[in-house]
Coordinates of N, CA and C in Angstrom, one line a residue:
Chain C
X1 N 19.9 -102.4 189.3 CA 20.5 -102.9 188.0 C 21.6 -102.0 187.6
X2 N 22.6 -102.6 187.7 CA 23.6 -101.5 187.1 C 24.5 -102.1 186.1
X3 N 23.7 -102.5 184.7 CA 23.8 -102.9 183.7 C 24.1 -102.0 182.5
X4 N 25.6 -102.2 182.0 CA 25.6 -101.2 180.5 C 26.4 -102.3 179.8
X5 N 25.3 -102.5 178.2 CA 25.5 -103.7 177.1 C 26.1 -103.0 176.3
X6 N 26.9 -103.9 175.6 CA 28.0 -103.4 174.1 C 27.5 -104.6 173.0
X7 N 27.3 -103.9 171.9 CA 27.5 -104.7 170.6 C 27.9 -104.0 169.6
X8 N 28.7 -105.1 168.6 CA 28.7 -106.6 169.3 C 29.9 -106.5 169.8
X9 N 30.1 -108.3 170.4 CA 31.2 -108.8 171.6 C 32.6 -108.4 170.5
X10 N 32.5 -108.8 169.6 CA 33.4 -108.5 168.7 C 33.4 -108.4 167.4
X11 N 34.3 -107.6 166.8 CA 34.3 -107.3 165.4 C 35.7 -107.3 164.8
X12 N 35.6 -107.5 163.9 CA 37.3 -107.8 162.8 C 36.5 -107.0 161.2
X13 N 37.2 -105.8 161.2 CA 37.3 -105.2 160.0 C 38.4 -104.4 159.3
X14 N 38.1 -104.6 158.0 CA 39.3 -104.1 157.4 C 39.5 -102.2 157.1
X15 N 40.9 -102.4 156.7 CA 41.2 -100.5 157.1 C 39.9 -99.8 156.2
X16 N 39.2 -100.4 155.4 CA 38.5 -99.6 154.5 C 37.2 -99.5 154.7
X17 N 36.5 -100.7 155.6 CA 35.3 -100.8 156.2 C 35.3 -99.4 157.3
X18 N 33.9 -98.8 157.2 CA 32.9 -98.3 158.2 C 32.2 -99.1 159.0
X19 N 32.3 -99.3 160.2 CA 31.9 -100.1 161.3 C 31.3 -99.2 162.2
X20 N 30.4 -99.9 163.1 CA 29.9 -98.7 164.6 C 30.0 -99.9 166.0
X21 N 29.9 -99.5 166.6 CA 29.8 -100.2 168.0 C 29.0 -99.1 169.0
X22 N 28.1 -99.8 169.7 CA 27.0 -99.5 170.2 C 27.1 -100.1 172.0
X23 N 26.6 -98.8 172.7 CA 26.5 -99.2 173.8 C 25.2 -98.3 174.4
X24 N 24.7 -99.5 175.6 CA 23.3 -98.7 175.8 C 23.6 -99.3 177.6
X25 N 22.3 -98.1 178.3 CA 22.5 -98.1 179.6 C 20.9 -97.9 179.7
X26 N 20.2 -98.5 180.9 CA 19.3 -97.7 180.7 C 18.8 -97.9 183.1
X27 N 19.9 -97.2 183.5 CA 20.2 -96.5 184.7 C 19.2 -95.2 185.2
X28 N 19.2 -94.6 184.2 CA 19.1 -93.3 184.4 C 20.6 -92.2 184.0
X29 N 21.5 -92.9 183.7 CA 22.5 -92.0 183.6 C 23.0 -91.5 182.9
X30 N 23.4 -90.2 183.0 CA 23.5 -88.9 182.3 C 24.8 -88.9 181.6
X31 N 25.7 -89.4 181.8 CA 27.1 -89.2 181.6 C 27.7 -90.8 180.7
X32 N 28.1 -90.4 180.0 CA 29.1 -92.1 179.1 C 30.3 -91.8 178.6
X33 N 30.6 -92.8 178.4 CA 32.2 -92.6 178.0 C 32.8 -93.6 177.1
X34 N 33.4 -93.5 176.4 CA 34.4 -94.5 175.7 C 35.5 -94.6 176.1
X35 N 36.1 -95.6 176.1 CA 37.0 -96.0 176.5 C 38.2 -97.2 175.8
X36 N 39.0 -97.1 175.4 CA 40.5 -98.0 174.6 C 41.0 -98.8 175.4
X37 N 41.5 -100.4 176.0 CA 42.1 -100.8 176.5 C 42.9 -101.7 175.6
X38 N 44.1 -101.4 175.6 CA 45.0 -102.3 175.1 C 45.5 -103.7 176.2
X39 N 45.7 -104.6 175.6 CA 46.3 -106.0 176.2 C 47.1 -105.3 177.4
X40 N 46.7 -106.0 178.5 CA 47.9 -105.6 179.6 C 47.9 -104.1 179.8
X41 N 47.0 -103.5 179.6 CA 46.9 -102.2 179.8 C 46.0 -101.1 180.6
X42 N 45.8 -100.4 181.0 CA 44.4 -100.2 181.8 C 43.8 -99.0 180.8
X43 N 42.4 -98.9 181.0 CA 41.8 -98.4 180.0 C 42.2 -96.7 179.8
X44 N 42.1 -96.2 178.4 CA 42.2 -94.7 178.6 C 41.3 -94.0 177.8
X45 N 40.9 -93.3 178.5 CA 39.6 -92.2 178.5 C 39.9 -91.8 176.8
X46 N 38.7 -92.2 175.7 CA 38.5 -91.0 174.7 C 37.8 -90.1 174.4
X47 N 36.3 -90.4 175.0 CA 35.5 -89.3 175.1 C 34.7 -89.8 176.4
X48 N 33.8 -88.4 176.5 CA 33.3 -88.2 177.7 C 31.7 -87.2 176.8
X49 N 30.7 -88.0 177.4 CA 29.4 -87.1 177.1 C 28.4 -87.1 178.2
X50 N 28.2 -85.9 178.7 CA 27.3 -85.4 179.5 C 26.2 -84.6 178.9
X51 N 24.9 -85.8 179.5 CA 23.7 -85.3 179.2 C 23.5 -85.1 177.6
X52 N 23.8 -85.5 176.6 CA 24.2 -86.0 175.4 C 25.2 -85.3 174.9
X53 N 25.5 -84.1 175.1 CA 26.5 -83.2 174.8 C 28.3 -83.8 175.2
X54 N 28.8 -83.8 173.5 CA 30.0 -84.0 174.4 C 30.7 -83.1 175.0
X55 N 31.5 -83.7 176.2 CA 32.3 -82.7 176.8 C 34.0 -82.8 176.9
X56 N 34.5 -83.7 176.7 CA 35.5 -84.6 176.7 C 36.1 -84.9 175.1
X57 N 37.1 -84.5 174.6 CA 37.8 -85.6 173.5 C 39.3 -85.3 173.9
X58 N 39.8 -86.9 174.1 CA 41.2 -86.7 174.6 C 41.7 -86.9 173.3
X59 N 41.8 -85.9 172.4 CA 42.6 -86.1 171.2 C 42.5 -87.2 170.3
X60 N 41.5 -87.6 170.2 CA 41.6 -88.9 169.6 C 40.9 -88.1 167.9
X61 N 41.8 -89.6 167.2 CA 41.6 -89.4 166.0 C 40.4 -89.4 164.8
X62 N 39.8 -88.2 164.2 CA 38.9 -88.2 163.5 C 38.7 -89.4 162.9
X63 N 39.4 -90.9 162.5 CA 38.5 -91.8 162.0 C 37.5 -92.8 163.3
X64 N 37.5 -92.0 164.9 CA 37.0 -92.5 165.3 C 35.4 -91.5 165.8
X65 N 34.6 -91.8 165.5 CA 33.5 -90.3 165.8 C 32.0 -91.1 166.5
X66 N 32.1 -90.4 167.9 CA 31.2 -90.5 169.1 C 29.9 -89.7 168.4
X67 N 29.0 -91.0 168.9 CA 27.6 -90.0 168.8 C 26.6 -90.5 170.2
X68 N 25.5 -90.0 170.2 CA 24.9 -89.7 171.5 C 23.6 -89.5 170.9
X69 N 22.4 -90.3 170.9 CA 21.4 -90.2 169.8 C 21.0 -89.8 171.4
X70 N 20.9 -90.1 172.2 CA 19.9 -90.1 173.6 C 20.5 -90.3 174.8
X71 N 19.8 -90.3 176.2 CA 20.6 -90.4 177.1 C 21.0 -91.7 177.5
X72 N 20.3 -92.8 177.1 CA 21.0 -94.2 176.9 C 22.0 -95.3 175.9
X73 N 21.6 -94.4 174.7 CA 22.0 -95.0 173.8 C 23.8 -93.9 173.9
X74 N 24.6 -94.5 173.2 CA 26.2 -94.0 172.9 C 26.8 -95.0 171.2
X75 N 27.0 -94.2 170.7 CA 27.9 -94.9 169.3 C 29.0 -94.6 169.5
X76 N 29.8 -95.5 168.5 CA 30.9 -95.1 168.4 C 31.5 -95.3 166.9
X77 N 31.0 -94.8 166.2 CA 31.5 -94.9 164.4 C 33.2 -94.5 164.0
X78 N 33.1 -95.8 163.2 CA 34.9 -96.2 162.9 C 35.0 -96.0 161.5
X79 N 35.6 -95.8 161.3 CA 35.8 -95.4 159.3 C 38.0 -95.0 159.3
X80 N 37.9 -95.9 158.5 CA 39.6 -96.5 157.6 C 40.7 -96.7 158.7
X81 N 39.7 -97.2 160.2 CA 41.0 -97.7 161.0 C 42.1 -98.0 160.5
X82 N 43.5 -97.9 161.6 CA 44.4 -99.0 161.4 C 44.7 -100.3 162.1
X83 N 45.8 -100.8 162.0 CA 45.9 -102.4 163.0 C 46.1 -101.6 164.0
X84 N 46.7 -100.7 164.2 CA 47.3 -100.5 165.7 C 46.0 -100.0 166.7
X85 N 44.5 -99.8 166.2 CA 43.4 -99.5 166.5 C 42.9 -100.7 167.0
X86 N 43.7 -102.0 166.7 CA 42.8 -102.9 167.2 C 43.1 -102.7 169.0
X87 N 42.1 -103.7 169.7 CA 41.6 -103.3 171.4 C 40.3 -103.9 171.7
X88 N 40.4 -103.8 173.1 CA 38.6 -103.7 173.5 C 38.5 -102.0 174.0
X89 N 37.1 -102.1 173.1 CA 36.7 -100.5 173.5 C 35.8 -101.0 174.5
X90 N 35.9 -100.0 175.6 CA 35.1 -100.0 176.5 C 34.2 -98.8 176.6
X91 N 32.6 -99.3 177.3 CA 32.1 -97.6 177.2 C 31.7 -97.9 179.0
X92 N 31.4 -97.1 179.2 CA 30.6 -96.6 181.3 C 29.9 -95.2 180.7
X93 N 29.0 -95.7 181.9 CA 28.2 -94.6 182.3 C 28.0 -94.2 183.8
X94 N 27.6 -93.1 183.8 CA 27.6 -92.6 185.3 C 26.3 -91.4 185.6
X95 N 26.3 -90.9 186.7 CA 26.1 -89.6 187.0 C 24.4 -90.6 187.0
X96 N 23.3 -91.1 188.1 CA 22.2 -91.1 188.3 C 21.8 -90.0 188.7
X97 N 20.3 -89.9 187.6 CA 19.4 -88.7 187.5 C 18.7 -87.8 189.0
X98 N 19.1 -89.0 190.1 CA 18.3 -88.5 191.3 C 19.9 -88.0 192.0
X99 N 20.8 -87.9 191.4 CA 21.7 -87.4 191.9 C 22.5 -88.8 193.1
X100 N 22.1 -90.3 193.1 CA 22.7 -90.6 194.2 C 23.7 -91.2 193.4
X101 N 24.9 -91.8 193.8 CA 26.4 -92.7 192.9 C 26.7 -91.2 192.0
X102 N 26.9 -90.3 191.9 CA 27.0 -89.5 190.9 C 28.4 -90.0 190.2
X103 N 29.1 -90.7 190.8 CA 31.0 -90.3 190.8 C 31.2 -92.0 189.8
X104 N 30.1 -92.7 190.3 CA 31.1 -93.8 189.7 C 30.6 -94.6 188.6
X105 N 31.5 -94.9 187.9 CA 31.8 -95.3 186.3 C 31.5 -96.9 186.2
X106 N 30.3 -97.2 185.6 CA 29.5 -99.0 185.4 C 30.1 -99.0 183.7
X107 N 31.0 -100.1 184.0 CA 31.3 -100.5 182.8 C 30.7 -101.9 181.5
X108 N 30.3 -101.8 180.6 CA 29.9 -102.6 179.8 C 30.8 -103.8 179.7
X109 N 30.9 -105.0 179.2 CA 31.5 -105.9 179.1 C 32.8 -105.4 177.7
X110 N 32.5 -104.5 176.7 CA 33.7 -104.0 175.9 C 33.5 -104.9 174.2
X111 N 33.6 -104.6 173.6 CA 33.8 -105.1 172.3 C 34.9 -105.0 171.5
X112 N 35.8 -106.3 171.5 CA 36.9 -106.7 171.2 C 36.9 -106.5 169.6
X113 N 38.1 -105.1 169.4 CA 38.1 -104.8 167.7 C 39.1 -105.6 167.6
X114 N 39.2 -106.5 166.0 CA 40.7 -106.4 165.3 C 40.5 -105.9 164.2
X115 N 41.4 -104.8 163.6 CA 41.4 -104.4 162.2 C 42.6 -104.9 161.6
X116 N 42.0 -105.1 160.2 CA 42.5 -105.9 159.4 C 43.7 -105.1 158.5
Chain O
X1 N 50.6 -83.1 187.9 CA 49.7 -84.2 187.3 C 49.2 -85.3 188.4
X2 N 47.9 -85.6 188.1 CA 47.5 -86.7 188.8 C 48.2 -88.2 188.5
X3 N 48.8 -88.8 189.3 CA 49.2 -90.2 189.0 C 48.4 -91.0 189.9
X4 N 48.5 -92.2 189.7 CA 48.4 -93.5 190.5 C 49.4 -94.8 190.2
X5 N 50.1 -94.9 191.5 CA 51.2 -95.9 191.1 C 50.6 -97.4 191.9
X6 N 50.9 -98.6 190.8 CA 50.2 -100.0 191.7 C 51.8 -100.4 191.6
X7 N 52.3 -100.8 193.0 CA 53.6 -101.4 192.3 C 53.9 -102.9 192.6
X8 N 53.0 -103.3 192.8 CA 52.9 -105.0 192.3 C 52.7 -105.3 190.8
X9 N 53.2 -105.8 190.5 CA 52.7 -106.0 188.5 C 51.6 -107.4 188.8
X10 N 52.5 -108.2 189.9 CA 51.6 -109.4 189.5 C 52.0 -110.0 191.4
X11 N 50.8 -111.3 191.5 CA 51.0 -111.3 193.0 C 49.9 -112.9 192.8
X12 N 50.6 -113.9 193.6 CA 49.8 -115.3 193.7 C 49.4 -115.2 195.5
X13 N 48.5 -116.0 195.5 CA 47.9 -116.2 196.9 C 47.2 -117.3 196.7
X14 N 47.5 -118.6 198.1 CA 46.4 -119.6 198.3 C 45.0 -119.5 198.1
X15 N 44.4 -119.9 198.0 CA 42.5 -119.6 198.1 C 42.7 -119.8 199.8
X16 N 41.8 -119.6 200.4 CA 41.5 -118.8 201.4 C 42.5 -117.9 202.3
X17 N 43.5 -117.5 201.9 CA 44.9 -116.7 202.4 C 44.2 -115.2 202.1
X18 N 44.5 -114.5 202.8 CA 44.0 -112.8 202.6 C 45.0 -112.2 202.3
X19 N 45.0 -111.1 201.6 CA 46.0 -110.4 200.3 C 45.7 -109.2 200.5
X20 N 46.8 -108.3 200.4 CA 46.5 -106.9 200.1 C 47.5 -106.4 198.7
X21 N 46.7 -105.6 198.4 CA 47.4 -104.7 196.6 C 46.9 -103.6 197.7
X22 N 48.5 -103.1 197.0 CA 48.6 -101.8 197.2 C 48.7 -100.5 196.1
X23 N 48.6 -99.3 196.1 CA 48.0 -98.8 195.5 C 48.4 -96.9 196.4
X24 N 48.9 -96.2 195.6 CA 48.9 -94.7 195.8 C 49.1 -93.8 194.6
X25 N 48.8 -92.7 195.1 CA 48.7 -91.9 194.4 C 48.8 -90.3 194.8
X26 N 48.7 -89.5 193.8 CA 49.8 -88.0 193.8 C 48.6 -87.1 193.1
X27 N 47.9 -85.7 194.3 CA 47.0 -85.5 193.8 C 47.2 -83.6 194.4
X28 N 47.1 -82.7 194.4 CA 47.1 -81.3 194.9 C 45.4 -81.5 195.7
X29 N 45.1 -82.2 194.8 CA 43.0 -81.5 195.6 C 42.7 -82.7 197.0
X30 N 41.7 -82.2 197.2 CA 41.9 -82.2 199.1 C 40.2 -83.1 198.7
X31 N 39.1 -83.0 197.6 CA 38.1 -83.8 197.3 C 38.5 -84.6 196.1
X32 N 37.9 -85.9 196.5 CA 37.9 -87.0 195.3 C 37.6 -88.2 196.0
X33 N 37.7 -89.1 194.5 CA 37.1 -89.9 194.9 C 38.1 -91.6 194.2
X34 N 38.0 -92.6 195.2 CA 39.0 -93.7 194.6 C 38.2 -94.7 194.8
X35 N 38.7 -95.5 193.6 CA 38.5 -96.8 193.4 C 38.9 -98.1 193.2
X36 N 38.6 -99.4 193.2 CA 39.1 -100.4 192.9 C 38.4 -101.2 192.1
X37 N 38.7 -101.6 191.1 CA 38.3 -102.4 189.6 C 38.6 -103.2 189.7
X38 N 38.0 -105.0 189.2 CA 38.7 -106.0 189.0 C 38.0 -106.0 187.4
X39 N 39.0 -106.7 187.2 CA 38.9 -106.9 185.6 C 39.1 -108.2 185.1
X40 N 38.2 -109.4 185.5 CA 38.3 -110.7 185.3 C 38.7 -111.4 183.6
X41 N 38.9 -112.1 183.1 CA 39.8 -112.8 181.8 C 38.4 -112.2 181.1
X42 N 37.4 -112.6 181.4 CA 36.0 -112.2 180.7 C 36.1 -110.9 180.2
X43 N 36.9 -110.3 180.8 CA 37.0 -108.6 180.7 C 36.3 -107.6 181.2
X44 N 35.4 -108.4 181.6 CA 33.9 -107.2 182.1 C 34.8 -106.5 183.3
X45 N 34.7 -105.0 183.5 CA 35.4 -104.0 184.5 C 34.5 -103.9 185.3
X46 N 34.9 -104.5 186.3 CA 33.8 -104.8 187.6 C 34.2 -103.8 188.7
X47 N 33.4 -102.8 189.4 CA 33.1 -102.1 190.3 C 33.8 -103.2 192.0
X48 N 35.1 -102.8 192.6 CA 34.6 -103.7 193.9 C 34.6 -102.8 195.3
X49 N 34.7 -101.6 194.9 CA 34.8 -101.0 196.2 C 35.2 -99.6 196.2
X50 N 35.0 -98.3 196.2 CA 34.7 -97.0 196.2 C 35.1 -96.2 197.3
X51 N 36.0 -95.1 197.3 CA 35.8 -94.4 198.7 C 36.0 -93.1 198.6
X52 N 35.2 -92.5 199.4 CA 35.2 -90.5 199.1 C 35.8 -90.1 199.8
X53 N 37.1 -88.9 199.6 CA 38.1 -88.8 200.3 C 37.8 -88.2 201.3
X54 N 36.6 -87.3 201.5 CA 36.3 -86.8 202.6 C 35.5 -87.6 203.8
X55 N 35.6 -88.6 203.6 CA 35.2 -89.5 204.2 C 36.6 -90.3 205.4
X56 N 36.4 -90.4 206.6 CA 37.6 -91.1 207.4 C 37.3 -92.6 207.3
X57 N 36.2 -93.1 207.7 CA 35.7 -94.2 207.6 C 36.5 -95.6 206.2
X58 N 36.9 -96.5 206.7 CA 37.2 -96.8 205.2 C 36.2 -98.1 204.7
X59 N 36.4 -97.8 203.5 CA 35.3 -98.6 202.8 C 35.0 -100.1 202.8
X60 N 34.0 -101.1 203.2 CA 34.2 -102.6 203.1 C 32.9 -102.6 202.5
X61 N 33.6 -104.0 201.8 CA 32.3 -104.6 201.1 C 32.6 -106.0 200.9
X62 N 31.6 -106.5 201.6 CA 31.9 -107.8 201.8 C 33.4 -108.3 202.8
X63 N 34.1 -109.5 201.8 CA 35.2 -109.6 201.8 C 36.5 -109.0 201.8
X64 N 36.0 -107.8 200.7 CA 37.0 -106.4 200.5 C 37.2 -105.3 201.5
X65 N 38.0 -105.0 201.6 CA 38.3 -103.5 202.8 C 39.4 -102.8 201.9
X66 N 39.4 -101.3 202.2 CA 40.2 -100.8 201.9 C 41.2 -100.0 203.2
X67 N 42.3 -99.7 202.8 CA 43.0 -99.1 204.4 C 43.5 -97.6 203.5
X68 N 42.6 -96.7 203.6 CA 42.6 -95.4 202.9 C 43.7 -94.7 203.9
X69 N 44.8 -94.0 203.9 CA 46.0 -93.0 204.7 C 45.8 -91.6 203.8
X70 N 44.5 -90.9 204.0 CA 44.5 -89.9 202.9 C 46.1 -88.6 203.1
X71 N 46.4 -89.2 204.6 CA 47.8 -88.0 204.5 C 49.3 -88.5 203.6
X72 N 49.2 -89.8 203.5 CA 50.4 -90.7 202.7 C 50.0 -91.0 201.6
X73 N 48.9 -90.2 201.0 CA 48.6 -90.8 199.7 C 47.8 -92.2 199.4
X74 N 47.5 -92.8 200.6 CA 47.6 -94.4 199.9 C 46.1 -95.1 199.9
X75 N 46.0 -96.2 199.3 CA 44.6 -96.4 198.8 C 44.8 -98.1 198.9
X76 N 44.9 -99.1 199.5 CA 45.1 -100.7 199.8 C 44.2 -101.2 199.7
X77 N 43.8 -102.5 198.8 CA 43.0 -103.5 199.1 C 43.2 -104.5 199.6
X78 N 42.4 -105.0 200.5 CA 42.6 -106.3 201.5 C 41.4 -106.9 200.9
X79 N 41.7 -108.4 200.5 CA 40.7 -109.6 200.3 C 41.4 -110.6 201.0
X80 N 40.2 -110.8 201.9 CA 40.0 -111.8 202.9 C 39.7 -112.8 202.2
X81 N 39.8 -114.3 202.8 CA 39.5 -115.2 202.4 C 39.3 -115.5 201.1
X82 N 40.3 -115.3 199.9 CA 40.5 -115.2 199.1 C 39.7 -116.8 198.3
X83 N 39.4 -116.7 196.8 CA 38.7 -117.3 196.5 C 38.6 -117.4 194.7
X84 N 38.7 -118.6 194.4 CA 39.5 -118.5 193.3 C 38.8 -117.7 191.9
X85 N 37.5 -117.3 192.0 CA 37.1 -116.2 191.3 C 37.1 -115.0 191.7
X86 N 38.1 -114.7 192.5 CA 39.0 -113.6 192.6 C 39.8 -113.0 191.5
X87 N 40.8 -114.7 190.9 CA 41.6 -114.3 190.0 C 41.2 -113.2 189.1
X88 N 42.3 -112.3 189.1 CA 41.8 -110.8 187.9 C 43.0 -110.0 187.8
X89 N 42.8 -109.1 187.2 CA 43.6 -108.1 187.0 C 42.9 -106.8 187.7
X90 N 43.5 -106.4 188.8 CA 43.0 -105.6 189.7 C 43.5 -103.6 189.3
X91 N 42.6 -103.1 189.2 CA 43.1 -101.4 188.7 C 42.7 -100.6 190.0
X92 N 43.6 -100.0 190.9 CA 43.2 -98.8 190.9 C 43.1 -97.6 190.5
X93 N 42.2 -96.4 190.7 CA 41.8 -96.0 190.0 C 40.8 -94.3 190.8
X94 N 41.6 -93.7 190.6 CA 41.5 -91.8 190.8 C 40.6 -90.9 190.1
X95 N 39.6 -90.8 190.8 CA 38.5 -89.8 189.9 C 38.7 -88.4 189.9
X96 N 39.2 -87.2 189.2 CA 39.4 -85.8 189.7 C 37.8 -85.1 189.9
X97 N 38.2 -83.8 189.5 CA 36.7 -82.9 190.2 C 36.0 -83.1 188.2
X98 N 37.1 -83.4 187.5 CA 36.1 -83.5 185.9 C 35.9 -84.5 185.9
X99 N 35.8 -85.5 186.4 CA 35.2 -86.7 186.3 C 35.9 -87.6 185.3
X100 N 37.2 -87.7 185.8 CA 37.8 -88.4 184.7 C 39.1 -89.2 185.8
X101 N 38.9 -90.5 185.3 CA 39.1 -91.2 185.7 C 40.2 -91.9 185.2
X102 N 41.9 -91.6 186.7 CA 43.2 -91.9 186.2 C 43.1 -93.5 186.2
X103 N 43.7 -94.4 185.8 CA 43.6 -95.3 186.5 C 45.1 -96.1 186.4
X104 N 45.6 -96.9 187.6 CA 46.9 -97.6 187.7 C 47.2 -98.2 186.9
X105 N 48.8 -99.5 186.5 CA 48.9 -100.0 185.7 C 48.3 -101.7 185.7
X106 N 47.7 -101.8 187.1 CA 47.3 -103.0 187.6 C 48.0 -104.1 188.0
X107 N 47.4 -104.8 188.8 CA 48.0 -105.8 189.3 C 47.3 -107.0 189.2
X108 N 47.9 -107.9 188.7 CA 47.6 -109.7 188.0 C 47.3 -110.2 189.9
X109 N 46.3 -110.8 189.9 CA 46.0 -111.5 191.0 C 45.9 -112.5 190.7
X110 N 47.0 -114.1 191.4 CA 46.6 -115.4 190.7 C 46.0 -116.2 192.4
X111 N 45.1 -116.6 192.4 CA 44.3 -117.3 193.2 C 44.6 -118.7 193.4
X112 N 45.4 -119.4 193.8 CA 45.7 -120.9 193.6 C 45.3 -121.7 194.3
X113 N 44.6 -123.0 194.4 CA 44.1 -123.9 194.9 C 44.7 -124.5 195.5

């Protein structure tokens, strides 16, 4: 099974709403990620958490903040986006616990933002 | 810097006609690991095929093969017998030693009947 769920499929909120988006895996795997894909674009890395600890922020902006309650679960809490934030975020996970696939990245179906 | 260049933007093929995307990339390290993504209208970022550079062998799965030239940089997908849930938007895609993954600008695969 190399299944990792996102909710929800989509969300439309405005600059002033607090929103979360949620992604769960339950692989065994140690490592998750978020991810931004814009239209016509290929996805780019925003964080990276290994073994719940993050290790990864590619600069991204404080109204976006990753959490990591456990090794399957991953958030992603949004507070006073803008339009240009809208996208599908994508999250993956990786790195099985017995050590085999360590390298490669199962991705969720993605949950299409628009902010308002 | 690590790149990956796809330099098809977009590419049609019959249904059962076999296709190759191509795909290279610019890296200093001698271990890693490459990939190929399809990314159907659905969106879901589907896994189609994987290969470890230290590996000579090159990767198949199923209908997919890859023709890996680890001295020319290059990383090709071949789909045989192509098939119209094929159509996608195809990424490849560069894993370094941090585990972070470059990926191409992709290429539109249209599958036509």
């Amino acid at each position: 099974d190399t299944e990792v769920t996102q909710t929800p499929k989509h969300l439309v909120m405005g600059m002033t709403n607090k929103k979360s988006l949620k992604c769960e895996q339950h692989m065994g795997h140690r490592a998750m990620y978020w991810y931004k894909q814009k239209a016509k674009k290929p996805p780019e890395l925003m964080f990276v958490y290994s073994y719940e600890k993050l290790s990864i922020n590619e600069s991204v902006p404080s109204r976006f903040s990753p959490e990591c309650p456990n090794s399957s679960l991953l958030n992603l809490h949004l507070h006073a986006l803008q339009p240009e934030d809208s996208a599908l975020y994508l999250c993956a996970s990786s790195q099985d616990e017995q050590g085999q696939d360590t390298d490669t990245q199962y991705f969720g179906p993605g949950t299409r933002l628009t902010v308002l | 810097a690590q790149t990956v260049t796809q330099s098809q933007p977009e590419m049609s093929v019959q249904e059962a006609e076999t296709v190759t995307l191509s795909c290279t990339y610019d890296t200093s390290e001698s271990n890693y690991y490459l990939f190929w993504y399809k990314q159907p209208p659905s969106r879901q970022m589907i896994l189609v095929i994987r290969q470890e550079a230290y590996k000579q062998q090159n990767a198949t799965e199923n209908r997919f093969s890859v023709n890996f030239q680890k001295a020319a940089k290059s990383f090709s997908l071949k789909i045989s017998d192509s098939q119209l849930g094929d159509t996608a938007m195809y990424f490849c895609a560069f894993m370094n030693r941090d585990d972070k993954i470059i990926f191409g600008k992709g290429t539109r695969l249209h599958i036509l009947p």
